[in-house]
XYZ file of N, CA and C in Angstrom:
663
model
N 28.193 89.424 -25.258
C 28.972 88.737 -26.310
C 29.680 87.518 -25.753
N 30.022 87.651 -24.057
C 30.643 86.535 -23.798
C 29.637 85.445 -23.491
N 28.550 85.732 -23.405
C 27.304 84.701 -23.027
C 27.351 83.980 -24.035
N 27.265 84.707 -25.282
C 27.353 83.780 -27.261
C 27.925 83.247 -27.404
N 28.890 83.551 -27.334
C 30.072 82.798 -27.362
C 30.214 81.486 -26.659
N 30.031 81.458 -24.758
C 29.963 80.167 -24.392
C 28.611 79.067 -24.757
N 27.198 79.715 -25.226
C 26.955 79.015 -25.718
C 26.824 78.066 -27.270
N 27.530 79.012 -28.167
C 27.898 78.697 -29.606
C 29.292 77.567 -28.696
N 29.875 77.656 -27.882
C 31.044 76.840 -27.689
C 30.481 75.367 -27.076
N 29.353 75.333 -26.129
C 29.130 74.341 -25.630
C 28.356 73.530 -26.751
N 27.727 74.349 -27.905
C 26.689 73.402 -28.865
C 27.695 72.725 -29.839
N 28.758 73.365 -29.908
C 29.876 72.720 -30.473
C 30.350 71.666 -30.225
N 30.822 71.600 -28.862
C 31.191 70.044 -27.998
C 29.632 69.182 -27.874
N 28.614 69.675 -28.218
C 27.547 68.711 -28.041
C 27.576 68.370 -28.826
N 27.932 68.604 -30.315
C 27.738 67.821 -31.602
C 29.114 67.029 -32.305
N 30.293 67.749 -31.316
C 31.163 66.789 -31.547
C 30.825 65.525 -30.594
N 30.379 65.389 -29.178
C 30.268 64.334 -28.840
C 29.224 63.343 -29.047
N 28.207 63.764 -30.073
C 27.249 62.728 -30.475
C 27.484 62.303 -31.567
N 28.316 63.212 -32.518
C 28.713 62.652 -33.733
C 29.171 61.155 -34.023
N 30.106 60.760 -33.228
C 30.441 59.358 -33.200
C 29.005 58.067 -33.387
N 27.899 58.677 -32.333
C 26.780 57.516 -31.928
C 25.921 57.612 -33.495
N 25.677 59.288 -33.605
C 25.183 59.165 -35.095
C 25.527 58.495 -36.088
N 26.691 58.778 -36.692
C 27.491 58.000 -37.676
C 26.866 56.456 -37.143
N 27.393 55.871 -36.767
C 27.259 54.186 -35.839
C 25.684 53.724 -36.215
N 25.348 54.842 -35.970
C 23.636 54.436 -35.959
C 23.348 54.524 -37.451
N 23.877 55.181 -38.310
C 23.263 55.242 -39.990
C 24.056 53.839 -40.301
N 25.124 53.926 -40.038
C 25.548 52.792 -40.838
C 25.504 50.899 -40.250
N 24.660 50.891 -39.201
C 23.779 49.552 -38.461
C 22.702 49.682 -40.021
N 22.943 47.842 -39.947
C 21.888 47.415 -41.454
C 20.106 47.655 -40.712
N 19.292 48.219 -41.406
C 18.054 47.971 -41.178
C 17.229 46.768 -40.511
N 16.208 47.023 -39.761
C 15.719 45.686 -39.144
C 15.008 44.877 -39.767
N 15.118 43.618 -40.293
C 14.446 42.592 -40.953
C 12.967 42.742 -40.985
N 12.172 42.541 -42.312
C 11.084 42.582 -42.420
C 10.258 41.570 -41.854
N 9.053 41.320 -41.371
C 8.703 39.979 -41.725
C 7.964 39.531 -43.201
N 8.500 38.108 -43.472
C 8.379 37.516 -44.467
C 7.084 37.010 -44.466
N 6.077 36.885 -45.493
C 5.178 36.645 -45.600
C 5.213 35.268 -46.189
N 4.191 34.281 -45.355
C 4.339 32.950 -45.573
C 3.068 32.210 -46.865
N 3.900 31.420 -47.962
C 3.060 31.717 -48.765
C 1.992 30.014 -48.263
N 1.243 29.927 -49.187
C 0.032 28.632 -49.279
C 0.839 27.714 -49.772
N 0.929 26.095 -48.976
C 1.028 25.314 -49.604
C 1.152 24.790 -50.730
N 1.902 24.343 -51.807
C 0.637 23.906 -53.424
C -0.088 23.132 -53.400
N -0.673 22.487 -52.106
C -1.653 21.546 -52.192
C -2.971 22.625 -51.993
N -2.686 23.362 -51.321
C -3.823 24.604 -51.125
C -4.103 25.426 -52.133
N -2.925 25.484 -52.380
C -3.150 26.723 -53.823
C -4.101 26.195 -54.991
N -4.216 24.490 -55.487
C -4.520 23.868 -56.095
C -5.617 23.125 -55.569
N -6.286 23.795 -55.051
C -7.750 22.721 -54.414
C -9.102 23.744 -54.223
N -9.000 24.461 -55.505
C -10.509 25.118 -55.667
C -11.520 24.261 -56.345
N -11.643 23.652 -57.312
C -12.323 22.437 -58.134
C -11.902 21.315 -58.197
N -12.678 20.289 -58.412
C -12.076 19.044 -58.468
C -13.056 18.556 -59.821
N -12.661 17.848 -60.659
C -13.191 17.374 -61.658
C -13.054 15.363 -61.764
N -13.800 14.859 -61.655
C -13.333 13.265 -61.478
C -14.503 12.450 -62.977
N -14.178 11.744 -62.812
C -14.944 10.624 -63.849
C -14.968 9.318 -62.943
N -15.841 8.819 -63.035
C -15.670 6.839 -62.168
C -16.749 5.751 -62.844
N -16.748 4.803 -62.206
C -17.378 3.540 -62.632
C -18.587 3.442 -61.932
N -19.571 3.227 -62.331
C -20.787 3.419 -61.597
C -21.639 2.167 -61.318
N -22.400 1.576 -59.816
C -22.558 0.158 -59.452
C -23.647 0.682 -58.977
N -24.993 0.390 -59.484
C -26.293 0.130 -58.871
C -27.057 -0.865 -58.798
N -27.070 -1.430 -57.730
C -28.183 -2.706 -57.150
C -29.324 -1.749 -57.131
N -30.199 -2.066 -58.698
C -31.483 -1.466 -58.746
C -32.579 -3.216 -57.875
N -33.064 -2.376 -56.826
C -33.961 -3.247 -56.281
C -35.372 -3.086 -55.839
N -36.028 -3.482 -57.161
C -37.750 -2.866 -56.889
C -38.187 -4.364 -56.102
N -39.513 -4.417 -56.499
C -39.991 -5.443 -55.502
C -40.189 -6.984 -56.154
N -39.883 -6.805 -57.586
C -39.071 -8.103 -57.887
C -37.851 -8.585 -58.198
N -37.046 -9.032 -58.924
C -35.886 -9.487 -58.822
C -34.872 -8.127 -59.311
N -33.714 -8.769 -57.987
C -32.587 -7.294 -58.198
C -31.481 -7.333 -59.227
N -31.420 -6.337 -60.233
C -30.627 -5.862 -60.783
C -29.595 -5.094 -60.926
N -28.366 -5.390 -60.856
C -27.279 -5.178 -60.976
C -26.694 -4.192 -62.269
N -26.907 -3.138 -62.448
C -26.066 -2.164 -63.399
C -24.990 -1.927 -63.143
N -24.005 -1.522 -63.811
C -22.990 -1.187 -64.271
C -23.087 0.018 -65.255
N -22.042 1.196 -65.343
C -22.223 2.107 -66.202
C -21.481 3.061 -65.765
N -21.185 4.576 -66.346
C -19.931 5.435 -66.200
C -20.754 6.931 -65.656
N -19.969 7.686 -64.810
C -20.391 8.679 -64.699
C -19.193 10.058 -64.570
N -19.610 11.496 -64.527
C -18.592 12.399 -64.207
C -19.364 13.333 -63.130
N -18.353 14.045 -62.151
C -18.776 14.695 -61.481
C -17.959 15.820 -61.197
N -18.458 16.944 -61.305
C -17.548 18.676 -60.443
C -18.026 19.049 -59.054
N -16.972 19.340 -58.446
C -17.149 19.608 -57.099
C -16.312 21.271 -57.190
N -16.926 21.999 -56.234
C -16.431 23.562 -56.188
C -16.452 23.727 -54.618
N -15.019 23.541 -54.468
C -14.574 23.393 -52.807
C -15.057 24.888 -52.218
N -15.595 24.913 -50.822
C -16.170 26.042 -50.294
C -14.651 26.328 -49.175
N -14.523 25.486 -48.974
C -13.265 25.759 -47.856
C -12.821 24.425 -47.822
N -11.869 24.390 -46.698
C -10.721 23.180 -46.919
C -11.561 22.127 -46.311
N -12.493 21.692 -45.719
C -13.414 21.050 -45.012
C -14.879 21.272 -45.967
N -15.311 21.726 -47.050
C -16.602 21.624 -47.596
C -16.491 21.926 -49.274
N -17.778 21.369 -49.627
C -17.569 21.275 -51.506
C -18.961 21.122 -51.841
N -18.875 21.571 -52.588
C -20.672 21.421 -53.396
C -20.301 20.946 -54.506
N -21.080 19.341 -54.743
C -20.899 18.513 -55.586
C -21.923 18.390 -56.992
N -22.106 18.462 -57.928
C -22.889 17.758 -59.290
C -22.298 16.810 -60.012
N -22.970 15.658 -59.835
C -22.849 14.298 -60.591
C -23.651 13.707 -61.353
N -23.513 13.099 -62.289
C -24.775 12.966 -63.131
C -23.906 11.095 -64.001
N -24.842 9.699 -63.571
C -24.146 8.912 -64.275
C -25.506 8.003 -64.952
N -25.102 7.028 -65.893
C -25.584 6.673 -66.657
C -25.320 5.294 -66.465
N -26.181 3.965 -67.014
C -26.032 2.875 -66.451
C -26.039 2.045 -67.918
N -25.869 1.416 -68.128
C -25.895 0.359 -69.501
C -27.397 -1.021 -69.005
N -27.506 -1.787 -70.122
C -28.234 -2.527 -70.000
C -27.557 -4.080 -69.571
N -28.200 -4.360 -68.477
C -27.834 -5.721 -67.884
C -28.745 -7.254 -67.868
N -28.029 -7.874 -67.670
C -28.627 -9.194 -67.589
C -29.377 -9.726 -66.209
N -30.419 -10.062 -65.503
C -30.611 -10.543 -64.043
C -31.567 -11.929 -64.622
N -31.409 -13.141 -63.682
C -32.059 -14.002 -63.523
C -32.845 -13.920 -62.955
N -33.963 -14.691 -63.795
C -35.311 -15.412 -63.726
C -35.359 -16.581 -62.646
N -36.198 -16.558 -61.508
C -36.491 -18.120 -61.218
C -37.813 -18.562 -61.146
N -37.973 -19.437 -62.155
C -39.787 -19.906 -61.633
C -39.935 -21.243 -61.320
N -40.910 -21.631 -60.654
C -40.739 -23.461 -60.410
C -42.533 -23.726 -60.821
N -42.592 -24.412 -61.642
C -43.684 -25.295 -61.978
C -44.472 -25.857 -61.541
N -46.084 -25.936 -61.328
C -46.954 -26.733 -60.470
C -46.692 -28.097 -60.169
N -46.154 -28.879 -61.218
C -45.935 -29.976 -61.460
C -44.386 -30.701 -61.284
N -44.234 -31.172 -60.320
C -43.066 -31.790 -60.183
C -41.960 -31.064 -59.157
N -42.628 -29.516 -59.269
C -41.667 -28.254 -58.743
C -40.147 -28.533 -59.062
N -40.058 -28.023 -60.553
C -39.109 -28.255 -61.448
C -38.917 -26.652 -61.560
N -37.831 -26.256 -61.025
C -36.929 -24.839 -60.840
C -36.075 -24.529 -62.199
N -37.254 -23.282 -62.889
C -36.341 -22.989 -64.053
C -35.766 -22.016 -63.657
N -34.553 -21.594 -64.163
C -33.694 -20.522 -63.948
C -33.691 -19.910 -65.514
N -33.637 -18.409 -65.806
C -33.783 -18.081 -67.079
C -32.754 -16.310 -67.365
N -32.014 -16.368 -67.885
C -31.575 -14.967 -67.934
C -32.303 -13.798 -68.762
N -32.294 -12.659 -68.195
C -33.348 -12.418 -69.003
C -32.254 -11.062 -69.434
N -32.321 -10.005 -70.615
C -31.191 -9.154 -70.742
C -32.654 -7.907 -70.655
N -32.350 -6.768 -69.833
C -33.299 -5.679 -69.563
C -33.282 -4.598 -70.199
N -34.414 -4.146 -70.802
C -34.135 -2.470 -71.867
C -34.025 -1.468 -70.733
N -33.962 -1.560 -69.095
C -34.327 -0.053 -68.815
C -33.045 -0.006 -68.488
N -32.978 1.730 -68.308
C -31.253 2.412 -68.545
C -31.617 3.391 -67.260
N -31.033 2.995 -66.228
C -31.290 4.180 -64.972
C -30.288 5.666 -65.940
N -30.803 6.558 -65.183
C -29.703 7.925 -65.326
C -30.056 8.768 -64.178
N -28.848 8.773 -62.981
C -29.324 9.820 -62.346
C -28.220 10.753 -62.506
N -28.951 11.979 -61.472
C -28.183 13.209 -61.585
C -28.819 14.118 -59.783
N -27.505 14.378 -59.303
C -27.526 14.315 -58.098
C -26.689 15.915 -57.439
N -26.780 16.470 -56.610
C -26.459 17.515 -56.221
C -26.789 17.969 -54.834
N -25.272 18.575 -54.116
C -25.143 18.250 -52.650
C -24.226 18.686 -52.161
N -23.762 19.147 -50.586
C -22.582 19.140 -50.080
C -22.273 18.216 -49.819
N -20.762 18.197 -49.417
C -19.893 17.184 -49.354
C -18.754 17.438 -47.835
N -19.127 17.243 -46.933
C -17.607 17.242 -46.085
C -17.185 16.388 -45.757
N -15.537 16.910 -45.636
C -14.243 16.512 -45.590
C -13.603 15.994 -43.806
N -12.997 15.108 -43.926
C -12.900 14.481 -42.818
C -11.585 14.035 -42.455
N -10.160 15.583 -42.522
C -8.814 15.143 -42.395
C -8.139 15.707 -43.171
N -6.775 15.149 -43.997
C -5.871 16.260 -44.700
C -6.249 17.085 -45.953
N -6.162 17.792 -46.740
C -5.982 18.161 -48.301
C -5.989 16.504 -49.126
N -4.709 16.008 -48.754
C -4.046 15.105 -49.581
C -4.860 13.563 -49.136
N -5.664 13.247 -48.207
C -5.865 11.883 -48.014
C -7.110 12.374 -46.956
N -8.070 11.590 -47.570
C -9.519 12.030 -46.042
C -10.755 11.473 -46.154
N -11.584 10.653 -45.082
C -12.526 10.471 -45.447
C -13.550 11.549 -45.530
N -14.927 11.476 -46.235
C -15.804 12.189 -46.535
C -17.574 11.644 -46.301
N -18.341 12.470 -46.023
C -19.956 12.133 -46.014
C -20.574 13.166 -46.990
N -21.369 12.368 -47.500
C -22.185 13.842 -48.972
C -23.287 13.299 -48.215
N -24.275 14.049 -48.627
C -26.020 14.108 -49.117
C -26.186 14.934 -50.203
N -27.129 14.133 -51.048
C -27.226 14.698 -52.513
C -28.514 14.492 -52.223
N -29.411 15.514 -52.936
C -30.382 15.645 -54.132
C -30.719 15.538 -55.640
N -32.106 14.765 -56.050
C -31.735 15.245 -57.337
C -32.567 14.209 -58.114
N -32.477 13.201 -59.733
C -33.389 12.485 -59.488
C -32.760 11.365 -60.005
N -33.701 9.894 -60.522
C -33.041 9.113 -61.133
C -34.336 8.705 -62.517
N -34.313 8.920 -63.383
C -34.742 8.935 -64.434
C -34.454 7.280 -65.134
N -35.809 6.236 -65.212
C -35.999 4.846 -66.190
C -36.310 5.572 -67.217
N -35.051 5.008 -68.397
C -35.733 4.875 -69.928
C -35.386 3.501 -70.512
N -36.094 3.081 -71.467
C -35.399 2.082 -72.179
C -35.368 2.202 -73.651
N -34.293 1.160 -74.323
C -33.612 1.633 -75.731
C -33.130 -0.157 -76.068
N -32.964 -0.505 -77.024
C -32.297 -1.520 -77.668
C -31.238 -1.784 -76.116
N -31.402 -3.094 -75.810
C -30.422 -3.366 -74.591
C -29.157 -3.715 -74.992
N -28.571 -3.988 -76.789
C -27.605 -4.284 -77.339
C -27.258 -3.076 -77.634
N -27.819 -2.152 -77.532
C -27.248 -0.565 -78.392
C -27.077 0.492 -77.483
N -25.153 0.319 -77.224
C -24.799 1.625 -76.077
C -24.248 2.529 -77.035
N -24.636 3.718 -77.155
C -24.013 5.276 -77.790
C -24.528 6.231 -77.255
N -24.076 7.020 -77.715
C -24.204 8.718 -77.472
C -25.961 8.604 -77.907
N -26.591 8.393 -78.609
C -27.721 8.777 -78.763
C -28.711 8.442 -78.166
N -28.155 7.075 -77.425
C -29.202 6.745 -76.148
C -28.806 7.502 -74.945
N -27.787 7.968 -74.550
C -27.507 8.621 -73.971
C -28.253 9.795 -74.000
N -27.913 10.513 -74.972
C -28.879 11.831 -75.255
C -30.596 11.688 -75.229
N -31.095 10.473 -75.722
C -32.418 10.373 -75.210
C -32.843 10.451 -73.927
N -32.307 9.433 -73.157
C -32.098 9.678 -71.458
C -32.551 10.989 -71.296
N -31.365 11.892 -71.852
C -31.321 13.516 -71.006
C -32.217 13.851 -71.065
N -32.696 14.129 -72.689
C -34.147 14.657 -73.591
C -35.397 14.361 -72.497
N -35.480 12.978 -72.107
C -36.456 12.805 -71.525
C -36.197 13.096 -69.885
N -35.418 13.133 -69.502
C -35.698 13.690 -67.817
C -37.123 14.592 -68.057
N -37.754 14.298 -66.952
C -38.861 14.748 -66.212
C -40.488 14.763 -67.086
N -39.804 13.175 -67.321
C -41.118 12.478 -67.998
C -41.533 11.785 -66.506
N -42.471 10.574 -67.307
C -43.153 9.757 -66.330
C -42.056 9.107 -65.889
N -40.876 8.483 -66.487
C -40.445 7.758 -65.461
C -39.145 8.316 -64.691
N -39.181 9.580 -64.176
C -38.572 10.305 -64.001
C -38.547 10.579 -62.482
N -38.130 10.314 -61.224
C -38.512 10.040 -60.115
C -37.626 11.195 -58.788
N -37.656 12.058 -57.764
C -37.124 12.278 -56.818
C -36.229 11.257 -56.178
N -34.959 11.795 -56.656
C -34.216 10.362 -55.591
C -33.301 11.412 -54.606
N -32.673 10.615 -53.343
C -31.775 11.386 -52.386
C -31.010 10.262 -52.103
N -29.644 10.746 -52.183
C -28.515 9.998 -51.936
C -27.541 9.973 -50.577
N -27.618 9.605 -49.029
C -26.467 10.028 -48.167
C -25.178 8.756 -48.729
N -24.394 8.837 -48.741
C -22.881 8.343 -49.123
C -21.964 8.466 -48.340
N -21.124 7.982 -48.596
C -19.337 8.527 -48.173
C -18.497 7.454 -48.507
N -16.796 7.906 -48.570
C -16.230 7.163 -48.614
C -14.691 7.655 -48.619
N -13.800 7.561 -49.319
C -12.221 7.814 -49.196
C -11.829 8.242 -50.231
N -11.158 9.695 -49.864
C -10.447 9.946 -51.260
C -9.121 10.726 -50.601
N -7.934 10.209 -51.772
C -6.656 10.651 -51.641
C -6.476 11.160 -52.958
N -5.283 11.845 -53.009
C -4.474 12.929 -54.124
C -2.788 12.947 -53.741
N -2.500 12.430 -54.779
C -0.931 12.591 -54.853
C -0.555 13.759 -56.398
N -0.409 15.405 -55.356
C -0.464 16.104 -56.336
C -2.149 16.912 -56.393
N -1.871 17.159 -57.918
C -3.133 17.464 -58.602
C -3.966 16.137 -58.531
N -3.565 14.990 -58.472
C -4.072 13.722 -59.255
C -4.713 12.525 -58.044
N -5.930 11.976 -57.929
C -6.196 11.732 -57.261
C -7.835 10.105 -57.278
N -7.782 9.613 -56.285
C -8.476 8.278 -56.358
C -9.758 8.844 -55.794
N -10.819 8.426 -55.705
C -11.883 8.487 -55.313
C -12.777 6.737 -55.111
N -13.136 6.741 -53.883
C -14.097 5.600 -53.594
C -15.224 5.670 -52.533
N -16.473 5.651 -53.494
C -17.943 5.989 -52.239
C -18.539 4.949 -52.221
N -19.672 4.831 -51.447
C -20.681 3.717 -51.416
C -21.845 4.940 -50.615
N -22.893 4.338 -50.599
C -24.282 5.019 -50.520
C -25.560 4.492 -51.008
N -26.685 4.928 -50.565
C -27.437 4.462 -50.274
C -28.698 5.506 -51.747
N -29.072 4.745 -52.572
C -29.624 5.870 -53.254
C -31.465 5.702 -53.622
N -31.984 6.865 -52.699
C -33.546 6.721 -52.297
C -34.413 6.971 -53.849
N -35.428 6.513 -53.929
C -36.129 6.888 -54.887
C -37.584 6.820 -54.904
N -38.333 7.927 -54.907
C -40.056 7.951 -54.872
C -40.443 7.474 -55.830
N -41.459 6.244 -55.359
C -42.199 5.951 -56.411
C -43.685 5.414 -55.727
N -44.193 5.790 -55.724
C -45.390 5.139 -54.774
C -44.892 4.173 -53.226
N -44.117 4.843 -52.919
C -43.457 4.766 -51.990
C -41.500 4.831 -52.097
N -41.065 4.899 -51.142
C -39.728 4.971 -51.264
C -38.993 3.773 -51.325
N -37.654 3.759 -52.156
C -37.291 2.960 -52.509
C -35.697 2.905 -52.621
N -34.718 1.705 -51.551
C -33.711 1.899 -51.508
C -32.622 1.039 -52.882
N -31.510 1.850 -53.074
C -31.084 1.056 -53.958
C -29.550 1.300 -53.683
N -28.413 0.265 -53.389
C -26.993 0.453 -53.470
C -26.799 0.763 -54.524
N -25.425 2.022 -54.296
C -24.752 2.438 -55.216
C -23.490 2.499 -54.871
N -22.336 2.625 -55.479
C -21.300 2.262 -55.413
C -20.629 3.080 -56.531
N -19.619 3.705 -56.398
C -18.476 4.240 -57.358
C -17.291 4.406 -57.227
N -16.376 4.481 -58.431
C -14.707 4.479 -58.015
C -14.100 4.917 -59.740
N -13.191 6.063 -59.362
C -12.721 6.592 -60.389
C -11.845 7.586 -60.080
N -10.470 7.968 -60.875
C -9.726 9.351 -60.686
C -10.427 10.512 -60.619
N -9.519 11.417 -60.588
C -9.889 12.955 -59.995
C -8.956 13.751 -60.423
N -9.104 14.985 -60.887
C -7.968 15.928 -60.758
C -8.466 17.188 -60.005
N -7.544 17.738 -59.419
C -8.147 19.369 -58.950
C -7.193 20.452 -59.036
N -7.857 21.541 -59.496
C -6.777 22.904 -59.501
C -7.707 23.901 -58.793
């Protein structure tokens, strides 16, 4: 009984003397979590990009070069912060190019404007990488895809020549073209500039180079 006793007495003083550290220890605040760091909003907002621009083709077959003008739109579906798979598809209006002929006689140099029915339309598809921030970077594409001659009244731009164009892709004058490009694009925000230049190929009984050129806003979410 006296053995019980001293040890019921010593477990006693053991729990009075830890009592103090216990207490101390419940009431110390918990240890800080770590905080989870969220995405940028320039990141959060850069899965698609949707743009519209102005469209510049030096069509140049093997007689005199023509100069179009005309509008196009394009979607891009970013793969990562460095890559994008692009579809563009633009349309050209009817232009004016000079004539020069000179005469057997006298070699008297006429100059003549002439206004042209054909209406390029291409439509193009490709990766695209990125070369620097989210917000400001240059870029290189290669596209596939084709460029389609029709012609229509050279005074008459609407929707329905437009829609003929489409109708007819992958008629006769309907051609394999490949595009390498690049150029600069920035974004302040969602909202953003775009400017390319490139080189745009086209089969036709042989290959055939033609400048292209574009520039237009952008948005992306």
């Amino acid at each position: 009984m006296k053995r019980i006793g001293l040890i019921a007495s010593l477990a006693g003083l053991g729990l009075f003397l830890t009592a103090p550290s216990f207490l101390a220890a419940q009431d110390e605040p918990p240890p800080p979590q770590p905080q989870q760091v969220s995405s940028p909003p320039a990141a959060q907002s850069n899965h698609v990009e949707v743009g519209v621009f102005g469209d510049y083709l030096r069509y140049a077959p093997s007689t005199s070069n023509i100069n179009f003008v005309g509008a196009g739109a394009r979607l891009g579906v970013n793969l990562s912060r460095h890559a994008a798979i692009e579809a563009e598809m633009s349309y050209d209006f009817a232009r004016n190019y000079t004539y020069t002929s000179t005469t057997n006689t006298g070699g008297t140099i006429t100059t003549t404007f002439v206004t042209t029915h054909l209406r390029p339309l291409t439509g193009l598809f490709g990766p695209t990488l990125y070369l620097g921030s989210p917000s400001a970077h240059l870029f290189v594409t290669g596209k596939v895809g084709f460029i389609d001659f029709s012609t229509s009244n050279p005074n008459n731009v609407s929707g329905a020549g437009v829609g003929n164009a489409v109708s007819g892709v992958g008629g006769a004058g309907t051609h394999f073209a490949a595009y390498p490009g690049g150029g600069l694009e920035g974004f302040w925000g969602p909202f953003g500039l775009r400017a390319e230049v490139g080189d745009e190929i086209y089969l036709n009984n042989g290959t055939h180079g033609n400048l292209r050129a574009t520039f237009g806003p952008e948005i992306r979410f």
